[in-house]
mmCIF file of C-alpha atoms and ligand atoms in Angstrom:
data_model
loop_
_atom_site.group_PDB
_atom_site.id
_atom_site.type_symbol
_atom_site.label_atom_id
_atom_site.label_comp_id
_atom_site.label_asym_id
_atom_site.label_seq_id
_atom_site.Cartn_x
_atom_site.Cartn_y
_atom_site.Cartn_z
ATOM 1 C CA UNK A 1 120.576 112.609 101.587
ATOM 2 C CA UNK A 2 119.696 110.825 104.949
ATOM 3 C CA UNK A 3 121.995 110.402 107.510
ATOM 4 C CA UNK A 4 119.686 108.163 109.715
ATOM 5 C CA UNK A 5 121.188 104.652 110.337
ATOM 6 C CA UNK A 6 120.505 101.315 108.763
ATOM 7 C CA UNK A 7 119.125 98.849 111.324
ATOM 8 C CA UNK A 8 120.256 95.214 111.010
ATOM 9 C CA UNK A 9 119.012 92.466 112.948
ATOM 10 C CA UNK A 10 119.605 88.615 113.304
ATOM 11 C CA UNK A 11 118.835 85.867 115.688
ATOM 12 C CA UNK A 12 122.347 86.184 116.881
ATOM 13 C CA UNK A 13 125.894 86.839 115.889
ATOM 14 C CA UNK A 14 125.697 85.202 112.144
ATOM 15 C CA UNK A 15 124.066 88.712 111.054
ATOM 16 C CA UNK A 16 127.545 90.106 111.158
ATOM 17 C CA UNK A 17 128.234 88.408 107.918
ATOM 18 C CA UNK A 18 125.481 90.503 106.343
ATOM 19 C CA UNK A 19 127.180 93.649 108.267
ATOM 20 C CA UNK A 20 130.445 92.946 106.880
ATOM 21 C CA UNK A 21 129.077 93.080 103.193
ATOM 22 C CA UNK A 22 126.922 96.021 103.956
ATOM 23 C CA UNK A 23 129.974 97.962 105.326
ATOM 24 C CA UNK A 24 132.089 97.345 102.103
ATOM 25 C CA UNK A 25 129.193 98.130 99.793
ATOM 26 C CA UNK A 26 128.009 100.953 101.730
ATOM 27 C CA UNK A 27 131.110 102.359 103.620
ATOM 28 C CA UNK A 28 129.485 105.766 104.483
ATOM 29 C CA UNK A 29 126.331 104.375 106.275
ATOM 30 C CA UNK A 30 125.889 104.257 109.866
ATOM 31 C CA UNK A 31 124.721 100.820 111.180
ATOM 32 C CA UNK A 32 122.817 99.785 114.322
ATOM 33 C CA UNK A 33 122.995 95.971 114.739
ATOM 34 C CA UNK A 34 120.696 93.798 116.987
ATOM 35 C CA UNK A 35 121.734 90.068 117.581
ATOM 36 C CA UNK A 36 119.051 88.343 119.776
ATOM 37 C CA UNK A 37 121.904 86.092 121.262
ATOM 38 C CA UNK A 38 119.857 85.583 124.331
ATOM 39 C CA UNK A 39 117.207 83.397 122.288
ATOM 40 C CA UNK A 40 119.364 82.356 119.344
ATOM 41 C CA UNK A 41 118.884 79.721 117.456
ATOM 42 C CA UNK A 42 115.583 80.718 115.505
ATOM 43 C CA UNK A 43 115.856 78.107 112.735
ATOM 44 C CA UNK A 44 114.615 75.484 115.102
ATOM 45 C CA UNK A 45 111.438 77.142 116.012
ATOM 46 C CA UNK A 46 107.791 77.568 115.169
ATOM 47 C CA UNK A 47 106.573 80.221 112.898
ATOM 48 C CA UNK A 48 104.863 81.834 115.660
ATOM 49 C CA UNK A 49 107.495 82.158 117.913
ATOM 50 C CA UNK A 50 109.952 83.469 115.123
ATOM 51 C CA UNK A 51 107.375 86.006 114.215
ATOM 52 C CA UNK A 52 106.939 86.983 118.180
ATOM 53 C CA UNK A 53 110.704 87.330 118.177
ATOM 54 C CA UNK A 54 111.052 89.368 114.984
ATOM 55 C CA UNK A 55 108.617 92.017 116.149
ATOM 56 C CA UNK A 56 110.596 92.466 119.526
ATOM 57 C CA UNK A 57 113.927 92.756 117.373
ATOM 58 C CA UNK A 58 112.003 95.450 115.075
ATOM 59 C CA UNK A 59 110.590 97.432 117.807
ATOM 60 C CA UNK A 60 114.154 97.616 119.312
ATOM 61 C CA UNK A 61 115.554 98.852 116.221
ATOM 62 C CA UNK A 62 112.689 101.211 115.626
ATOM 63 C CA UNK A 63 113.516 103.336 118.349
ATOM 64 C CA UNK A 64 116.802 104.351 116.667
ATOM 65 C CA UNK A 65 114.716 105.910 114.046
ATOM 66 C CA UNK A 66 116.224 103.939 110.879
ATOM 67 C CA UNK A 67 116.028 104.877 107.330
ATOM 68 C CA UNK A 68 115.677 101.121 106.585
ATOM 69 C CA UNK A 69 115.899 97.808 108.081
ATOM 70 C CA UNK A 70 117.663 94.613 106.857
ATOM 71 C CA UNK A 71 116.707 91.435 108.353
ATOM 72 C CA UNK A 72 120.154 89.640 108.142
ATOM 73 C CA UNK A 73 118.483 86.418 109.439
ATOM 74 C CA UNK A 74 117.561 83.871 106.841
ATOM 75 C CA UNK A 75 114.943 82.391 108.991
ATOM 76 C CA UNK A 76 113.085 85.336 109.983
ATOM 77 C CA UNK A 77 113.419 86.672 106.145
ATOM 78 C CA UNK A 78 111.629 83.273 105.104
ATOM 79 C CA UNK A 79 108.960 83.090 107.624
ATOM 80 C CA UNK A 80 108.112 86.495 109.109
ATOM 81 C CA UNK A 81 108.923 89.025 106.370
ATOM 82 C CA UNK A 82 105.473 89.636 104.971
ATOM 83 C CA UNK A 83 103.977 90.486 108.301
ATOM 84 C CA UNK A 84 106.516 92.550 109.705
ATOM 85 C CA UNK A 85 106.512 94.499 106.355
ATOM 86 C CA UNK A 86 102.892 95.160 106.682
ATOM 87 C CA UNK A 87 103.463 95.939 110.643
ATOM 88 C CA UNK A 88 106.224 98.631 110.323
ATOM 89 C CA UNK A 89 106.438 101.717 108.428
ATOM 90 C CA UNK A 90 109.680 101.513 107.441
ATOM 91 C CA UNK A 91 111.721 99.963 104.421
ATOM 92 C CA UNK A 92 112.472 96.507 105.319
ATOM 93 C CA UNK A 93 114.683 94.106 103.165
ATOM 94 C CA UNK A 94 115.181 90.536 103.487
ATOM 95 C CA UNK A 95 117.741 88.352 102.303
ATOM 96 C CA UNK A 96 115.559 85.792 100.393
ATOM 97 C CA UNK A 97 114.213 87.975 97.275
ATOM 98 C CA UNK A 98 117.366 89.387 95.992
ATOM 99 C CA UNK A 99 119.152 85.995 96.430
ATOM 100 C CA UNK A 100 116.685 84.118 94.509
ATOM 101 C CA UNK A 101 116.905 86.745 91.810
ATOM 102 C CA UNK A 102 120.809 86.601 91.627
ATOM 103 C CA UNK A 103 120.517 82.708 91.537
ATOM 104 C CA UNK A 104 117.703 82.772 88.488
ATOM 105 C CA UNK A 105 120.219 85.041 86.767
ATOM 106 C CA UNK A 106 123.232 82.935 87.374
ATOM 107 C CA UNK A 107 122.023 79.540 86.769
ATOM 108 C CA UNK A 108 122.853 78.096 83.298
ATOM 109 C CA UNK A 109 121.076 74.718 83.677
ATOM 110 C CA UNK A 110 117.805 76.043 85.639
ATOM 111 C CA UNK A 111 118.699 73.944 88.724
ATOM 112 C CA UNK A 112 119.364 75.989 92.010
ATOM 113 C CA UNK A 113 120.106 74.816 95.380
ATOM 114 C CA UNK A 114 119.254 76.406 98.604
ATOM 115 C CA UNK A 115 121.082 75.499 101.983
ATOM 116 C CA UNK A 116 119.602 77.012 105.328
ATOM 117 C CA UNK A 117 118.337 76.150 108.544
ATOM 118 C CA UNK A 118 115.140 74.067 109.134
ATOM 119 C CA UNK A 119 112.646 76.461 109.646
ATOM 120 C CA UNK A 120 113.697 78.485 106.333
ATOM 121 C CA UNK A 121 113.803 74.818 104.620
ATOM 122 C CA UNK A 122 110.558 74.403 105.695
ATOM 123 C CA UNK A 123 109.103 77.267 104.646
ATOM 124 C CA UNK A 124 109.841 77.068 101.051
ATOM 125 C CA UNK A 125 110.440 80.862 100.839
ATOM 126 C CA UNK A 126 113.491 80.377 98.584
ATOM 127 C CA UNK A 127 111.557 78.216 96.216
ATOM 128 C CA UNK A 128 108.581 80.598 95.941
ATOM 129 C CA UNK A 129 110.854 83.607 95.426
ATOM 130 C CA UNK A 130 112.720 81.857 92.653
ATOM 131 C CA UNK A 131 109.471 80.900 90.866
ATOM 132 C CA UNK A 132 108.553 84.484 90.922
ATOM 133 C CA UNK A 133 111.195 85.301 88.600
ATOM 134 C CA UNK A 134 112.184 82.195 86.669
ATOM 135 C CA UNK A 135 111.261 78.718 85.876
ATOM 136 C CA UNK A 136 114.222 77.212 87.407
ATOM 137 C CA UNK A 137 113.894 74.143 89.523
ATOM 138 C CA UNK A 138 114.899 74.522 93.227
ATOM 139 C CA UNK A 139 116.333 71.905 95.617
ATOM 140 C CA UNK A 140 116.913 72.840 99.111
ATOM 141 C CA UNK A 141 118.221 71.055 102.171
ATOM 142 C CA UNK A 142 118.404 71.977 105.804
ATOM 143 C CA UNK A 143 122.138 72.103 107.401
ATOM 144 C CA UNK A 144 121.520 72.821 110.944
ATOM 145 C CA UNK A 145 124.725 71.602 112.169
ATOM 146 C CA UNK A 146 126.695 73.912 110.391
ATOM 147 C CA UNK A 147 125.474 76.902 112.947
ATOM 148 C CA UNK A 148 126.977 75.323 116.061
ATOM 149 C CA UNK A 149 130.038 74.044 114.095
ATOM 150 C CA UNK A 150 130.673 77.749 112.930
ATOM 151 C CA UNK A 151 129.829 79.180 116.167
ATOM 152 C CA UNK A 152 132.391 76.872 117.885
ATOM 153 C CA UNK A 153 135.180 77.836 115.336
ATOM 154 C CA UNK A 154 135.099 74.655 113.007
ATOM 155 C CA UNK A 155 135.567 76.907 110.134
ATOM 156 C CA UNK A 156 139.019 76.131 108.561
ATOM 157 C CA UNK A 157 138.651 75.084 104.890
ATOM 158 C CA UNK A 158 139.989 71.527 105.898
ATOM 159 C CA UNK A 159 138.139 70.908 108.878
ATOM 160 C CA UNK A 160 137.612 67.336 108.901
ATOM 161 C CA UNK A 161 134.331 67.454 110.986
ATOM 162 C CA UNK A 162 132.903 70.334 108.974
ATOM 163 C CA UNK A 163 133.835 68.511 105.591
ATOM 164 C CA UNK A 164 132.199 65.328 107.026
ATOM 165 C CA UNK A 165 128.970 67.160 107.792
ATOM 166 C CA UNK A 166 128.963 69.401 104.777
ATOM 167 C CA UNK A 167 129.265 66.468 102.351
ATOM 168 C CA UNK A 168 126.709 64.626 103.906
ATOM 169 C CA UNK A 169 124.150 67.739 103.857
ATOM 170 C CA UNK A 170 125.316 68.800 100.214
ATOM 171 C CA UNK A 171 125.128 65.489 98.653
ATOM 172 C CA UNK A 172 121.219 65.267 97.972
ATOM 173 C CA UNK A 173 121.303 68.713 96.555
ATOM 174 C CA UNK A 174 124.614 68.217 94.337
ATOM 175 C CA UNK A 175 122.967 64.738 93.089
ATOM 176 C CA UNK A 176 120.190 66.951 91.483
ATOM 177 C CA UNK A 177 122.941 68.655 89.187
ATOM 178 C CA UNK A 178 122.594 72.472 90.576
ATOM 179 C CA UNK A 179 125.071 74.760 89.088
ATOM 180 C CA UNK A 180 124.302 77.634 91.484
ATOM 181 C CA UNK A 181 123.606 77.280 95.540
ATOM 182 C CA UNK A 182 122.185 79.940 97.653
ATOM 183 C CA UNK A 183 123.758 80.213 101.098
ATOM 184 C CA UNK A 184 120.444 80.876 102.877
ATOM 185 C CA UNK A 185 121.808 81.239 106.340
ATOM 186 C CA UNK A 186 123.971 83.979 108.171
ATOM 187 C CA UNK A 187 126.514 81.517 109.206
ATOM 188 C CA UNK A 188 127.364 79.965 105.748
ATOM 189 C CA UNK A 189 129.272 82.495 104.125
ATOM 190 C CA UNK A 190 132.059 81.998 106.949
ATOM 191 C CA UNK A 191 132.603 78.129 105.408
ATOM 192 C CA UNK A 192 132.006 79.267 101.913
ATOM 193 C CA UNK A 193 135.557 78.179 100.908
ATOM 194 C CA UNK A 194 134.934 74.625 102.402
ATOM 195 C CA UNK A 195 131.657 74.449 100.766
ATOM 196 C CA UNK A 196 133.077 75.456 97.457
ATOM 197 C CA UNK A 197 135.769 72.689 97.594
ATOM 198 C CA UNK A 198 132.713 70.248 98.022
ATOM 199 C CA UNK A 199 130.614 71.709 95.142
ATOM 200 C CA UNK A 200 133.223 72.304 92.379
ATOM 201 C CA UNK A 201 132.090 74.430 89.397
ATOM 202 C CA UNK A 202 128.728 75.397 91.310
ATOM 203 C CA UNK A 203 128.120 79.307 91.861
ATOM 204 C CA UNK A 204 127.694 80.411 95.363
ATOM 205 C CA UNK A 205 125.036 83.120 96.187
ATOM 206 C CA UNK A 206 125.735 84.774 99.433
ATOM 207 C CA UNK A 207 122.432 86.071 100.556
ATOM 208 C CA UNK A 208 123.484 88.730 102.823
ATOM 209 C CA UNK A 209 125.501 90.243 99.935
ATOM 210 C CA UNK A 210 122.856 90.464 97.693
ATOM 211 C CA UNK A 211 120.312 91.920 100.131
ATOM 212 C CA UNK A 212 123.320 94.535 100.865
ATOM 213 C CA UNK A 213 123.400 95.367 96.932
ATOM 214 C CA UNK A 214 119.659 95.576 96.863
ATOM 215 C CA UNK A 215 119.649 98.118 99.772
ATOM 216 C CA UNK A 216 122.215 100.153 97.859
ATOM 217 C CA UNK A 217 120.157 100.228 94.829
ATOM 218 C CA UNK A 218 116.943 101.418 97.192
ATOM 219 C CA UNK A 219 118.965 104.135 98.937
ATOM 220 C CA UNK A 220 120.458 105.507 95.760
ATOM 221 C CA UNK A 221 117.092 105.516 93.658
ATOM 222 C CA UNK A 222 115.536 107.240 96.559
ATOM 223 C CA UNK A 223 118.258 109.884 97.338
ATOM 224 C CA UNK A 224 118.594 108.222 100.833
ATOM 225 C CA UNK A 225 122.316 107.753 100.923
ATOM 226 C CA UNK A 226 124.399 109.181 103.532
ATOM 227 C CA UNK A 227 127.212 111.676 103.351
ATOM 228 C CA UNK A 228 129.055 109.766 106.268
ATOM 229 C CA UNK A 229 128.506 112.546 108.795
ATOM 230 C CA UNK A 230 127.219 110.408 111.680
ATOM 231 C CA UNK A 231 128.384 108.524 114.787
ATOM 232 C CA UNK A 232 129.948 105.052 114.804
ATOM 233 C CA UNK A 233 128.285 101.708 114.214
ATOM 234 C CA UNK A 234 126.489 100.293 117.376
ATOM 235 C CA UNK A 235 126.142 96.695 118.244
ATOM 236 C CA UNK A 236 123.407 95.428 120.700
ATOM 237 C CA UNK A 237 122.781 91.971 121.944
ATOM 238 C CA UNK A 238 120.363 90.327 124.495
ATOM 239 C CA UNK A 239 122.859 88.067 126.241
ATOM 240 C CA UNK A 240 126.292 88.606 127.943
ATOM 241 C CA UNK A 241 128.415 90.875 125.515
ATOM 242 C CA UNK A 242 131.569 89.240 126.263
ATOM 243 C CA UNK A 243 130.554 85.941 124.791
ATOM 244 C CA UNK A 244 129.448 87.668 121.770
ATOM 245 C CA UNK A 245 132.641 89.635 121.015
ATOM 246 C CA UNK A 246 134.805 86.531 120.810
ATOM 247 C CA UNK A 247 132.945 85.032 117.737
ATOM 248 C CA UNK A 248 132.026 88.461 116.474
ATOM 249 C CA UNK A 249 135.463 88.807 114.829
ATOM 250 C CA UNK A 250 134.831 85.643 112.924
ATOM 251 C CA UNK A 251 132.024 86.979 111.272
ATOM 252 C CA UNK A 252 132.618 90.596 110.794
ATOM 253 C CA UNK A 253 136.404 90.104 110.013
ATOM 254 C CA UNK A 254 137.349 92.565 112.687
ATOM 255 C CA UNK A 255 137.450 93.424 116.551
ATOM 256 C CA UNK A 256 134.398 95.022 117.956
ATOM 257 C CA UNK A 257 135.247 94.554 121.757
ATOM 258 C CA UNK A 258 134.026 97.491 123.891
ATOM 259 C CA UNK A 259 131.340 98.492 121.170
ATOM 260 C CA UNK A 260 128.850 96.093 122.155
ATOM 261 C CA UNK A 261 126.079 96.590 124.487
ATOM 262 C CA UNK A 262 123.810 94.065 126.234
ATOM 263 C CA UNK A 263 120.028 95.028 126.266
ATOM 264 C CA UNK A 264 116.952 93.790 127.997
ATOM 265 C CA UNK A 265 113.745 94.016 126.381
HETATM 266 N N1 DGL B 1 120.474 83.485 111.675
HETATM 267 C C1 DGL B 1 119.797 82.376 111.463
HETATM 268 C C2 DGL B 1 119.513 82.271 109.990
HETATM 269 O O1 DGL B 1 119.919 82.878 109.194
HETATM 270 C C3 DGL B 1 120.598 81.213 111.875
HETATM 271 C C4 DGL B 1 120.861 80.831 113.256
HETATM 272 C C5 DGL B 1 119.403 80.717 113.920
HETATM 273 O O2 DGL B 1 118.755 79.248 113.489
HETATM 274 O O3 DGL B 1 118.856 81.325 114.659
HETATM 275 O O4 DGL B 1 118.722 81.505 109.672
#
């Protein structure tokens, strides 16, 4: 048994979609979340900058002596995971490998789509991860506009603007006949229903959820589950906390007003 917290970080608030899954899958665990809201987005930045930011995010969470760290950010998981894994002496789980494995198990026709930020798309990380476990073909697309659309609340299933953008982004991937689509970015589960409507019959893989399931396996196999005797979850951000709490509800599904602390590096 291990009652130390699980650290989770993301470029901003989007990682709360992963926290939502984590809390459902591992309800007895304490979570310390850091969202780098002062420097979001990461998905438009260079690999060097993403790595430098990821190191600072890691340094912050390491102060809480976590038993594991989940990198909820698809971009950091794609671009910087291997480096931070070798730099830090803690179990680190990203969102790429487990989603790739689930997609490879799910596809029936061996054609998998991936949608993500530009940096994730450029990295080819999901394609490489699928290639490690199967012969399936991977077709990926960058969907950068989904991020501001979600953050600005354009999330209703029938939202005309988001549907138009989504149809345009998804067409090249769907045209390849994919039967499985990885949501490779924190924000995309929020518009999962809208994406599902545009991709009938396609199985959608939530990368945050798959990573949370993987983390559960790790903690279980190593006797590291918590017995629930610990403090409340903590949420930290690097920009004004009030702006964060407004949209946090959309990602997490509940209010965390008053539970958020702004930090400076
Ligand atoms: N959290 C990022 C991701 O999952 C999306 C937002 C950003 O570009 O920083 O890739």
